[in-house]
């Protein structure tokens, strides 16, 4: 209630209502009240992503059940799945933070909720059949997050991304390529995990990156040096290429869906053209030019489809 108290003082309120617990109240009582109040969908300031994860962990550590936690969170559907994922996400965040000596603030991860959920879901899918691939994907995506790559670009990164899309782009950039070291063969793990695949030691790169970008005060420096900025650029270019190729494959696989969307958009233009044509900024010359292009494209499509469909 601190922020509300400050706001009330600013507008000259005479006081504020409070609830007083009995003198024999225990820490568990405070935690139970905190869970009840903070997780309700009211108009107060929401808990941050990491504060919510930490509060849930504290609640369970006080010997509350998963069912009780689900009720507190208001999770009526898929409650166990949400609780399990929340626990894994906090473990992942703590694993990343542990790689930096000194402070690495939880606050950094508050804006990373969706990208970490995406990472966790892909990890759970991969780890069922290939632990090594799951780990490589994990540290590849963590590295991309620390490099400031967008959520959609991070989602495009798989376990072979840095070898296939980044290292190949750094062949003539020794200052940037030096950040990557080859993975070493771990003979003692071969029997357990299978033969180790050669490639970049992506976890080492992630650890080195954490030490480079995390400041002494625990904040993350987004102003990368030239070499790391170069790597970040190549990561973005590689991810964008994957996204573009995926879209292209989707378009090729579902041309009827694209035609349907195009037809619906044209129908909207037809229905509103009288109003559109009178608006300021409407350019008749540009419209007529694009209309001719559309007519040409439709003619080409008719000719091409007729050629293949009438075989």
PDB file of N, CA, C and O in Angstrom, residues 173-179 227:
ATOM      1  N   UNK A 173      35.564 -12.241 -40.297  1.00  0.00           N
ATOM      2  CA  UNK A 173      35.519 -11.288 -39.186  1.00  0.00           C
ATOM      3  C   UNK A 173      36.201 -11.915 -37.966  1.00  0.00           C
ATOM      4  O   UNK A 173      35.535 -12.334 -37.025  1.00  0.00           O
ATOM      5  N   UNK A 174      37.514 -12.000 -37.961  1.00  0.00           N
ATOM      6  CA  UNK A 174      38.219 -12.690 -36.868  1.00  0.00           C
ATOM      7  C   UNK A 174      37.983 -12.062 -35.498  1.00  0.00           C
ATOM      8  O   UNK A 174      37.962 -12.777 -34.495  1.00  0.00           O
ATOM      9  N   UNK A 175      37.792 -10.737 -35.434  1.00  0.00           N
ATOM     10  CA  UNK A 175      37.578 -10.089 -34.140  1.00  0.00           C
ATOM     11  C   UNK A 175      36.279 -10.546 -33.494  1.00  0.00           C
ATOM     12  O   UNK A 175      36.174 -10.612 -32.264  1.00  0.00           O
ATOM     13  N   UNK A 176      35.276 -10.850 -34.322  1.00  0.00           N
ATOM     14  CA  UNK A 176      34.004 -11.339 -33.796  1.00  0.00           C
ATOM     15  C   UNK A 176      34.033 -12.849 -33.612  1.00  0.00           C
ATOM     16  O   UNK A 176      33.524 -13.378 -32.610  1.00  0.00           O
ATOM     17  N   UNK A 177      34.642 -13.551 -34.561  1.00  0.00           N
ATOM     18  CA  UNK A 177      34.670 -15.009 -34.507  1.00  0.00           C
ATOM     19  C   UNK A 177      35.452 -15.533 -33.306  1.00  0.00           C
ATOM     20  O   UNK A 177      35.218 -16.657 -32.846  1.00  0.00           O
ATOM     21  N   UNK A 178      36.360 -14.719 -32.766  1.00  0.00           N
ATOM     22  CA  UNK A 178      37.184 -15.171 -31.644  1.00  0.00           C
ATOM     23  C   UNK A 178      36.361 -15.460 -30.390  1.00  0.00           C
ATOM     24  O   UNK A 178      36.825 -16.143 -29.463  1.00  0.00           O
ATOM     25  N   UNK A 179      35.143 -14.937 -30.340  1.00  0.00           N
ATOM     26  CA  UNK A 179      34.287 -15.180 -29.178  1.00  0.00           C
ATOM     27  C   UNK A 179      33.822 -16.626 -29.100  1.00  0.00           C
ATOM     28  O   UNK A 179      33.389 -17.087 -28.051  1.00  0.00           O
ATOM     29  N   UNK A 227      32.517  -5.882 -31.617  1.00  0.00           N
ATOM     30  CA  UNK A 227      32.507  -7.294 -31.990  1.00  0.00           C
ATOM     31  C   UNK A 227      31.201  -7.971 -31.586  1.00  0.00           C
ATOM     32  O   UNK A 227      30.608  -8.729 -32.369  1.00  0.00           O
TER      33      UNK A 227
END
